[in-house]
mmCIF file of C-alpha atoms in Angstrom:
data_model
loop_
_atom_site.group_PDB
_atom_site.id
_atom_site.type_symbol
_atom_site.label_atom_id
_atom_site.label_comp_id
_atom_site.label_asym_id
_atom_site.label_seq_id
_atom_site.Cartn_x
_atom_site.Cartn_y
_atom_site.Cartn_z
ATOM 1 C CA UNK A 173 141.726 210.267 -93.671
ATOM 2 C CA UNK A 174 141.494 214.065 -93.181
ATOM 3 C CA UNK A 175 142.769 215.881 -89.950
ATOM 4 C CA UNK A 176 139.247 217.387 -89.471
ATOM 5 C CA UNK A 177 136.157 215.223 -90.305
ATOM 6 C CA UNK A 178 132.418 216.023 -90.211
ATOM 7 C CA UNK A 179 130.662 215.119 -87.084
ATOM 8 C CA UNK A 180 128.892 211.665 -87.279
ATOM 9 C CA UNK A 181 127.318 211.559 -83.845
ATOM 10 C CA UNK A 182 123.989 209.985 -83.147
ATOM 11 C CA UNK A 183 120.895 211.631 -81.682
ATOM 12 C CA UNK A 184 121.816 209.876 -78.359
ATOM 13 C CA UNK A 185 125.457 210.964 -78.439
ATOM 14 C CA UNK A 186 124.531 214.524 -79.370
ATOM 15 C CA UNK A 187 121.990 214.847 -76.483
ATOM 16 C CA UNK A 188 124.608 213.447 -73.970
ATOM 17 C CA UNK A 189 127.167 216.282 -75.193
ATOM 18 C CA UNK A 190 124.562 218.794 -74.808
ATOM 19 C CA UNK A 191 123.995 217.748 -71.335
ATOM 20 C CA UNK A 192 127.720 218.024 -70.358
ATOM 21 C CA UNK A 193 127.900 221.450 -72.145
ATOM 22 C CA UNK A 194 125.775 222.685 -69.241
ATOM 23 C CA UNK A 195 128.720 222.078 -66.996
ATOM 24 C CA UNK A 196 132.239 223.349 -67.054
ATOM 25 C CA UNK A 197 134.172 222.366 -70.080
ATOM 26 C CA UNK A 198 138.050 222.022 -70.061
ATOM 27 C CA UNK A 199 139.817 224.579 -71.893
ATOM 28 C CA UNK A 200 142.607 222.374 -72.750
ATOM 29 C CA UNK A 201 142.629 218.390 -73.149
ATOM 30 C CA UNK A 202 145.562 216.350 -73.600
ATOM 31 C CA UNK A 203 145.710 212.951 -74.903
ATOM 32 C CA UNK A 204 148.370 210.034 -74.421
ATOM 33 C CA UNK A 205 147.429 208.097 -77.647
ATOM 34 C CA UNK A 206 148.619 204.725 -76.090
ATOM 35 C CA UNK A 207 147.730 201.169 -77.711
ATOM 36 C CA UNK A 208 148.211 201.315 -81.381
ATOM 37 C CA UNK A 209 150.798 198.362 -81.320
ATOM 38 C CA UNK A 210 148.673 196.317 -79.165
ATOM 39 C CA UNK A 211 145.670 197.151 -80.992
ATOM 40 C CA UNK A 212 147.388 195.770 -84.311
ATOM 41 C CA UNK A 213 148.260 192.702 -82.639
ATOM 42 C CA UNK A 214 144.949 192.154 -81.243
ATOM 43 C CA UNK A 215 143.389 192.546 -84.672
ATOM 44 C CA UNK A 216 146.477 190.188 -86.029
ATOM 45 C CA UNK A 217 147.410 192.784 -88.700
ATOM 46 C CA UNK A 218 150.489 191.927 -90.658
ATOM 47 C CA UNK A 219 152.314 195.252 -89.759
ATOM 48 C CA UNK A 220 152.176 197.330 -86.773
ATOM 49 C CA UNK A 221 151.758 200.528 -88.908
ATOM 50 C CA UNK A 222 148.124 199.607 -89.673
ATOM 51 C CA UNK A 223 147.405 200.156 -85.880
ATOM 52 C CA UNK A 224 149.049 203.489 -86.014
ATOM 53 C CA UNK A 225 147.180 204.441 -89.227
ATOM 54 C CA UNK A 226 143.910 203.527 -87.387
ATOM 55 C CA UNK A 227 145.151 205.605 -84.504
ATOM 56 C CA UNK A 228 145.543 208.601 -86.654
ATOM 57 C CA UNK A 229 141.942 207.993 -87.876
ATOM 58 C CA UNK A 230 140.786 208.058 -84.239
ATOM 59 C CA UNK A 231 142.847 211.344 -83.685
ATOM 60 C CA UNK A 232 140.748 212.963 -86.435
ATOM 61 C CA UNK A 233 137.608 211.766 -84.834
ATOM 62 C CA UNK A 234 138.489 212.835 -81.485
ATOM 63 C CA UNK A 235 139.454 216.367 -82.603
ATOM 64 C CA UNK A 236 136.119 216.735 -84.072
ATOM 65 C CA UNK A 237 134.446 215.688 -80.621
ATOM 66 C CA UNK A 238 136.622 218.251 -78.988
ATOM 67 C CA UNK A 239 135.513 220.936 -81.379
ATOM 68 C CA UNK A 240 131.802 220.026 -81.062
ATOM 69 C CA UNK A 241 132.109 220.174 -77.245
ATOM 70 C CA UNK A 242 133.730 223.648 -77.438
ATOM 71 C CA UNK A 243 137.307 222.394 -76.260
ATOM 72 C CA UNK A 244 139.733 225.400 -77.251
ATOM 73 C CA UNK A 245 143.107 223.623 -77.063
ATOM 74 C CA UNK A 246 143.961 219.956 -77.612
ATOM 75 C CA UNK A 247 147.483 218.574 -77.033
ATOM 76 C CA UNK A 248 148.239 215.024 -78.483
ATOM 77 C CA UNK A 249 151.448 212.941 -77.745
ATOM 78 C CA UNK A 250 152.125 211.759 -81.182
ATOM 79 C CA UNK A 251 155.794 210.502 -80.928
ATOM 80 C CA UNK A 252 158.032 210.158 -77.875
ATOM 81 C CA UNK A 253 161.812 210.595 -78.019
ATOM 82 C CA UNK A 254 161.807 207.215 -76.485
ATOM 83 C CA UNK A 255 160.061 205.911 -79.504
ATOM 84 C CA UNK A 256 163.569 206.300 -81.487
ATOM 85 C CA UNK A 257 164.535 203.338 -79.539
ATOM 86 C CA UNK A 258 162.220 201.079 -81.328
ATOM 87 C CA UNK A 259 163.301 199.099 -84.505
ATOM 88 C CA UNK A 260 164.963 201.134 -87.347
ATOM 89 C CA UNK A 261 162.076 199.673 -89.666
ATOM 90 C CA UNK A 262 159.158 200.779 -87.313
ATOM 91 C CA UNK A 263 160.661 204.150 -86.663
ATOM 92 C CA UNK A 264 160.880 204.611 -90.564
ATOM 93 C CA UNK A 265 157.468 203.739 -90.989
ATOM 94 C CA UNK A 266 156.179 206.110 -88.485
ATOM 95 C CA UNK A 267 158.174 208.931 -90.008
ATOM 96 C CA UNK A 268 156.672 208.041 -93.227
ATOM 97 C CA UNK A 269 153.158 208.005 -91.971
ATOM 98 C CA UNK A 270 153.749 211.408 -90.261
ATOM 99 C CA UNK A 271 155.048 212.873 -93.601
ATOM 100 C CA UNK A 272 152.065 211.727 -95.387
ATOM 101 C CA UNK A 273 149.591 213.026 -92.840
ATOM 102 C CA UNK A 274 151.309 216.459 -92.731
ATOM 103 C CA UNK A 275 151.023 216.517 -96.655
ATOM 104 C CA UNK A 276 147.248 215.605 -96.389
ATOM 105 C CA UNK A 277 147.000 218.443 -93.928
ATOM 106 C CA UNK A 278 148.426 220.937 -96.336
ATOM 107 C CA UNK A 279 146.356 219.635 -99.103
ATOM 108 C CA UNK A 280 143.058 220.390 -97.152
ATOM 109 C CA UNK A 281 144.273 223.555 -95.576
ATOM 110 C CA UNK A 282 140.829 224.970 -96.307
ATOM 111 C CA UNK A 283 139.091 222.589 -93.633
ATOM 112 C CA UNK A 284 141.559 223.910 -91.082
ATOM 113 C CA UNK A 285 141.082 227.560 -91.893
ATOM 114 C CA UNK A 286 137.324 227.054 -91.775
ATOM 115 C CA UNK A 287 137.518 225.600 -88.343
ATOM 116 C CA UNK A 288 140.063 228.177 -87.326
ATOM 117 C CA UNK A 289 142.392 225.614 -86.090
ATOM 118 C CA UNK A 290 146.066 226.765 -85.464
ATOM 119 C CA UNK A 291 148.661 223.962 -85.469
ATOM 120 C CA UNK A 292 151.655 224.178 -83.135
ATOM 121 C CA UNK A 293 154.410 221.410 -82.997
ATOM 122 C CA UNK A 294 156.144 221.074 -79.605
ATOM 123 C CA UNK A 295 159.359 219.049 -79.397
ATOM 124 C CA UNK A 296 162.936 218.628 -80.226
ATOM 125 C CA UNK A 297 162.846 219.422 -84.041
ATOM 126 C CA UNK A 298 166.463 218.723 -84.437
ATOM 127 C CA UNK A 299 165.858 214.999 -84.101
ATOM 128 C CA UNK A 300 163.602 214.627 -86.990
ATOM 129 C CA UNK A 301 164.285 214.599 -90.792
ATOM 130 C CA UNK A 302 164.419 217.927 -92.692
ATOM 131 C CA UNK A 303 161.606 217.091 -95.153
ATOM 132 C CA UNK A 304 159.325 216.319 -91.995
ATOM 133 C CA UNK A 305 160.326 219.442 -90.302
ATOM 134 C CA UNK A 306 159.635 221.661 -93.286
ATOM 135 C CA UNK A 307 156.119 220.210 -93.599
ATOM 136 C CA UNK A 308 155.617 220.813 -89.783
ATOM 137 C CA UNK A 309 156.850 224.459 -90.236
ATOM 138 C CA UNK A 310 154.580 225.119 -93.184
ATOM 139 C CA UNK A 311 151.505 223.727 -91.271
ATOM 140 C CA UNK A 312 152.415 226.175 -88.380
ATOM 141 C CA UNK A 313 152.984 229.199 -90.968
ATOM 142 C CA UNK A 314 149.749 228.864 -92.681
ATOM 143 C CA UNK A 315 147.542 228.445 -89.632
ATOM 144 C CA UNK A 316 149.392 231.001 -87.436
ATOM 145 C CA UNK A 317 146.411 233.409 -87.863
ATOM 146 C CA UNK A 318 143.740 231.072 -86.832
ATOM 147 C CA UNK A 319 142.337 231.656 -83.248
ATOM 148 C CA UNK A 320 139.404 229.416 -82.673
ATOM 149 C CA UNK A 321 141.098 226.373 -81.605
ATOM 150 C CA UNK A 322 144.732 225.224 -80.921
ATOM 151 C CA UNK A 323 146.065 221.977 -81.798
ATOM 152 C CA UNK A 324 149.602 221.057 -80.091
ATOM 153 C CA UNK A 325 151.256 218.040 -81.691
ATOM 154 C CA UNK A 326 154.129 216.716 -79.201
ATOM 155 C CA UNK A 327 156.547 215.126 -81.858
ATOM 156 C CA UNK A 328 160.141 214.080 -80.674
ATOM 157 C CA UNK A 329 159.046 215.103 -77.233
ATOM 158 C CA UNK A 330 159.727 214.057 -73.455
ATOM 159 C CA UNK A 331 159.270 216.278 -70.524
ATOM 160 C CA UNK A 332 162.719 215.685 -69.395
ATOM 161 C CA UNK A 333 164.079 217.032 -72.883
ATOM 162 C CA UNK A 334 161.961 219.898 -72.706
ATOM 163 C CA UNK A 335 163.079 220.858 -69.145
ATOM 164 C CA UNK A 336 166.915 220.262 -70.310
ATOM 165 C CA UNK A 337 166.483 222.296 -73.397
ATOM 166 C CA UNK A 338 164.943 225.109 -71.347
ATOM 167 C CA UNK A 339 167.770 225.132 -68.876
ATOM 168 C CA UNK A 340 170.153 225.431 -71.816
ATOM 169 C CA UNK A 341 168.349 228.419 -73.344
ATOM 170 C CA UNK A 342 168.351 230.216 -69.943
ATOM 171 C CA UNK A 343 171.771 229.497 -69.404
ATOM 172 C CA UNK A 344 172.761 230.788 -72.922
ATOM 173 C CA UNK A 345 170.814 233.980 -72.151
ATOM 174 C CA UNK A 346 172.647 234.503 -68.699
ATOM 175 C CA UNK A 347 176.023 233.880 -70.547
ATOM 176 C CA UNK A 348 175.048 236.646 -73.144
ATOM 177 C CA UNK A 349 174.193 238.946 -70.429
ATOM 178 C CA UNK A 350 170.614 239.017 -71.473
ATOM 179 C CA UNK A 351 169.321 237.693 -68.137
ATOM 180 C CA UNK A 352 170.229 237.698 -64.524
ATOM 181 C CA UNK A 353 170.229 234.284 -62.747
ATOM 182 C CA UNK A 354 168.072 235.930 -59.957
ATOM 183 C CA UNK A 355 165.564 236.815 -62.690
ATOM 184 C CA UNK A 356 164.560 233.240 -63.136
ATOM 185 C CA UNK A 357 161.508 231.899 -61.683
ATOM 186 C CA UNK A 358 158.726 229.347 -62.416
ATOM 187 C CA UNK A 359 156.878 232.155 -64.671
ATOM 188 C CA UNK A 360 160.154 232.867 -66.817
ATOM 189 C CA UNK A 361 161.169 229.253 -67.051
ATOM 190 C CA UNK A 362 157.587 228.294 -68.450
ATOM 191 C CA UNK A 363 157.784 231.189 -70.806
ATOM 192 C CA UNK A 364 160.913 229.380 -72.456
ATOM 193 C CA UNK A 365 159.528 225.933 -72.741
ATOM 194 C CA UNK A 366 158.238 224.388 -75.920
ATOM 195 C CA UNK A 367 154.762 224.705 -74.698
ATOM 196 C CA UNK A 368 155.270 228.352 -73.812
ATOM 197 C CA UNK A 369 152.056 229.475 -76.070
ATOM 198 C CA UNK A 370 149.725 226.941 -74.131
ATOM 199 C CA UNK A 371 147.767 226.828 -71.056
ATOM 200 C CA UNK A 372 148.478 224.073 -68.728
ATOM 201 C CA UNK A 373 145.914 221.064 -69.461
ATOM 202 C CA UNK A 374 142.816 220.783 -67.520
ATOM 203 C CA UNK A 375 142.236 217.249 -68.244
ATOM 204 C CA UNK A 376 144.676 214.390 -69.339
ATOM 205 C CA UNK A 377 143.431 211.259 -70.961
ATOM 206 C CA UNK A 378 145.579 208.159 -71.294
ATOM 207 C CA UNK A 379 144.240 205.181 -73.213
ATOM 208 C CA UNK A 380 145.276 201.463 -73.167
ATOM 209 C CA UNK A 381 145.055 200.786 -69.459
ATOM 210 C CA UNK A 382 148.430 201.856 -68.560
ATOM 211 C CA UNK A 383 148.632 204.045 -65.556
ATOM 212 C CA UNK A 384 151.696 206.026 -66.017
ATOM 213 C CA UNK A 385 152.683 209.355 -67.556
ATOM 214 C CA UNK A 386 155.219 208.439 -70.025
ATOM 215 C CA UNK A 387 157.423 211.586 -69.583
ATOM 216 C CA UNK A 388 154.464 213.807 -70.926
ATOM 217 C CA UNK A 389 153.809 217.259 -69.688
ATOM 218 C CA UNK A 390 155.184 216.501 -66.307
ATOM 219 C CA UNK A 391 155.880 220.312 -65.573
ATOM 220 C CA UNK A 392 152.348 221.330 -66.787
ATOM 221 C CA UNK A 393 149.950 218.941 -65.025
ATOM 222 C CA UNK A 394 150.006 219.857 -61.376
ATOM 223 C CA UNK A 395 146.362 220.771 -61.380
ATOM 224 C CA UNK A 396 144.972 218.570 -64.203
ATOM 225 C CA UNK A 397 142.507 215.948 -63.871
ATOM 226 C CA UNK A 398 143.972 212.716 -65.073
ATOM 227 C CA UNK A 399 141.656 210.014 -66.615
ATOM 228 C CA UNK A 400 142.804 206.556 -67.510
ATOM 229 C CA UNK A 401 140.901 204.581 -70.195
ATOM 230 C CA UNK A 402 141.191 200.827 -70.603
ATOM 231 C CA UNK A 403 140.519 201.126 -74.374
ATOM 232 C CA UNK A 404 143.157 201.024 -76.913
ATOM 233 C CA UNK A 405 143.524 204.232 -78.529
ATOM 234 C CA UNK A 406 142.089 203.208 -82.018
ATOM 235 C CA UNK A 407 139.002 201.744 -79.930
ATOM 236 C CA UNK A 408 138.474 204.980 -77.870
ATOM 237 C CA UNK A 409 134.901 205.766 -78.418
ATOM 238 C CA UNK A 410 132.808 209.048 -77.959
ATOM 239 C CA UNK A 411 131.217 207.421 -75.033
ATOM 240 C CA UNK A 412 134.992 206.939 -73.455
ATOM 241 C CA UNK A 413 135.466 210.673 -74.121
ATOM 242 C CA UNK A 414 132.294 211.910 -72.351
ATOM 243 C CA UNK A 415 132.940 209.660 -69.500
ATOM 244 C CA UNK A 416 136.314 211.495 -69.028
ATOM 245 C CA UNK A 417 134.494 214.737 -69.396
ATOM 246 C CA UNK A 418 132.001 213.799 -66.796
ATOM 247 C CA UNK A 419 134.462 212.896 -64.214
ATOM 248 C CA UNK A 420 136.549 216.081 -64.913
ATOM 249 C CA UNK A 421 133.424 218.267 -64.190
ATOM 250 C CA UNK A 422 133.003 216.311 -60.818
ATOM 251 C CA UNK A 423 136.367 217.181 -59.836
ATOM 252 C CA UNK A 424 137.203 220.358 -61.514
ATOM 253 C CA UNK A 425 136.037 222.760 -58.573
ATOM 254 C CA UNK A 426 138.386 221.041 -56.163
ATOM 255 C CA UNK A 427 141.357 221.245 -58.624
ATOM 256 C CA UNK A 428 140.577 225.095 -59.213
ATOM 257 C CA UNK A 429 140.566 225.668 -55.352
ATOM 258 C CA UNK A 430 143.856 223.820 -55.132
ATOM 259 C CA UNK A 431 145.100 225.960 -57.907
ATOM 260 C CA UNK A 432 143.993 229.249 -56.535
ATOM 261 C CA UNK A 433 145.326 228.479 -53.130
ATOM 262 C CA UNK A 434 148.821 227.600 -54.500
ATOM 263 C CA UNK A 435 148.882 230.929 -56.577
ATOM 264 C CA UNK A 436 148.009 232.772 -53.322
ATOM 265 C CA UNK A 437 150.508 231.109 -51.235
ATOM 266 C CA UNK A 438 153.142 231.874 -53.944
ATOM 267 C CA UNK A 439 152.323 235.622 -53.627
ATOM 268 C CA UNK A 440 152.662 235.692 -49.834
#
């Protein structure tokens, strides 16, 4: 399954998307893709990896929905640092799946170039294998000139790790006399995070019915609309997606008002 696939929306789904396009479209949507293992168990698959494979296929489909709707930036929580605590066998299978999918991406780079999608990996790259890191680096390199859409893949990521690594980076700059402690503020802190090239998410969607954030983008989502879907990630449908967009549109004005008020208060 390719990372980018052709749109397969029905006439009714296309009409619904056009209606939503008349409202405010989130610039940045983030996904906590939860429920792959429970989906595999529900389907009585022989291995959890089949659930993760179908989860990747759903990611490719969802990326196309975002492109069709006009979402400019997507962030996906692909692999948490906490996932390293799973069985050695499952972690290895997930790493192998990731390597295969990034090889597939590189083999089909023309599709990314055609759609103008830039790939950015956010996370602690020191925790993954050299082979996978090289594939990710190459994906970022070949797409760095694309500017129509941005896909952030959060891999070996947690917010706590991101914040700790940012503190370490700033401390090193202070020790090297490149920075004064009093120069550090929220803006500078954000500029040194893994996600420094991204806007804060407007909408965060979590699947599987779990109502928690799993240490994902905790610094960045102060003014995001959070939508929880009961569907397991591989079962997440275009109607689930459009429903999330609808609820975002109902609440985005209030979120923007709160954000503007906060920014004005900080300037006083």
